[in-house]
């Protein structure tokens, strides 16, 4: 369990996917270019078994904005998308209405 102060340190934001491409020599990684309003970022995520790249364009997702960058397969990932996964499927956390990229989740 974490307390509310710990939770407040997690910066969740809306990001619009601008581009999506498969990562070379990987079965499940995608590189996503994201619009965050005042900046663009890229993240690497293991979702290609569940989503086609063309289906992700313009989708608004929720990311962990203040996660320390990590290099995956030689590509810097500047955040992490939020998703739910069970034995059969993976579901991205998305917005059900259009909202400005970069909006903080509260």
Coordinates of C-alpha atoms in Angstrom, one line a residue:
X1 CA 0.0 0.0 0.0
X2 CA 1.1 3.5 -0.7
X3 CA -0.2 6.6 1.0
X4 CA -1.9 9.6 -0.7
X5 CA 1.4 11.6 -0.7
X6 CA 3.2 8.9 -2.6
X7 CA 0.4 8.7 -5.1
X8 CA 0.4 12.5 -5.6
X9 CA 4.1 12.1 -6.8
X10 CA 2.9 10.1 -9.9
X11 CA 2.3 12.5 -12.8
X12 CA -0.3 11.0 -15.1
X13 CA -1.1 12.8 -18.3
X14 CA -3.1 12.5 -21.5
X15 CA -1.0 11.8 -24.6
X16 CA -2.1 11.6 -28.3
X17 CA -0.3 9.0 -30.4
X18 CA 1.1 10.7 -33.5
X19 CA 3.1 7.8 -34.9
X20 CA 3.5 4.1 -34.1
X21 CA 6.1 1.7 -35.6
X22 CA 7.4 -1.8 -34.8
X23 CA 10.8 -2.0 -33.2
X24 CA 13.2 -4.0 -35.3
X25 CA 14.2 -7.5 -34.0
X26 CA 11.3 -7.5 -31.5
X27 CA 8.1 -9.5 -31.6
X28 CA 6.1 -7.3 -29.3
X29 CA 7.6 -3.8 -29.0
X30 CA 6.3 -0.7 -30.6
X31 CA 7.9 2.8 -30.6
X32 CA 5.2 5.5 -30.1
X33 CA 5.6 9.2 -30.8
X34 CA 3.4 11.1 -28.5
X35 CA 1.9 14.6 -28.5
X36 CA 1.9 16.1 -24.9
X37 CA 0.7 19.6 -25.8
X38 CA 3.9 21.5 -25.3
X39 CA 6.3 18.7 -26.3
X40 CA 6.6 15.4 -28.1
X41 CA 8.0 12.3 -26.5
X42 CA 8.6 8.7 -27.5
X43 CA 7.9 5.6 -25.5
X44 CA 8.5 1.9 -26.2
X45 CA 5.8 -0.5 -25.2
X46 CA 5.2 -4.2 -25.6
X47 CA 1.7 -3.9 -27.1
X48 CA 2.2 -5.0 -30.8
X49 CA 0.5 -8.4 -30.2
X50 CA -2.7 -6.6 -29.3
X51 CA -2.7 -3.4 -31.5
X52 CA -1.9 -2.7 -35.1
X53 CA 0.2 0.4 -35.6
X54 CA -2.4 2.1 -37.8
X55 CA -5.2 1.6 -35.2
X56 CA -3.2 3.6 -32.6
X57 CA -2.8 6.9 -34.5
X58 CA -4.7 9.7 -32.8
X59 CA -5.7 7.5 -29.9
X60 CA -5.5 9.4 -26.6
X61 CA -3.9 7.3 -23.9
X62 CA -2.8 7.9 -20.3
X63 CA 0.9 7.8 -19.5
X64 CA 3.2 8.1 -16.5
X65 CA 4.8 11.4 -17.4
X66 CA 7.5 11.7 -14.7
X67 CA 9.0 8.2 -15.0
X68 CA 12.7 8.1 -15.4
X69 CA 13.7 7.4 -19.0
X70 CA 14.9 3.9 -19.9
X71 CA 16.7 2.6 -23.0
X72 CA 14.9 -0.5 -24.5
X73 CA 16.5 -2.2 -27.5
X74 CA 18.6 0.9 -28.0
X75 CA 15.7 3.3 -28.0
X76 CA 15.0 5.8 -25.2
X77 CA 11.6 5.4 -23.7
X78 CA 10.4 8.6 -22.0
X79 CA 7.4 7.4 -20.0
X80 CA 5.1 4.5 -19.7
X81 CA 1.6 3.9 -21.0
X82 CA -1.1 2.5 -18.7
X83 CA -2.9 -0.7 -19.7
X84 CA -4.7 -3.6 -18.2
X85 CA -3.8 -7.1 -19.2
X86 CA -5.4 -10.5 -18.4
X87 CA -4.6 -14.0 -19.8
X88 CA -6.3 -13.2 -23.2
X89 CA -6.1 -9.5 -23.9
X90 CA -4.6 -6.1 -23.2
X91 CA -6.6 -2.9 -23.0
X92 CA -5.0 0.6 -23.1
X93 CA -6.4 3.2 -20.7
X94 CA -7.8 5.8 -23.1
X95 CA -10.0 8.9 -23.0
X96 CA -13.6 8.4 -24.0
X97 CA -13.9 12.1 -25.1
X98 CA -11.3 14.3 -26.9
X99 CA -9.2 16.2 -24.4
X100 CA -6.1 18.4 -24.8
X101 CA -2.9 16.4 -24.9
X102 CA -0.7 17.1 -21.9
X103 CA -3.8 17.4 -19.6
X104 CA -2.9 16.2 -16.1
X105 CA -5.0 13.4 -14.6
X106 CA -6.3 14.3 -11.2

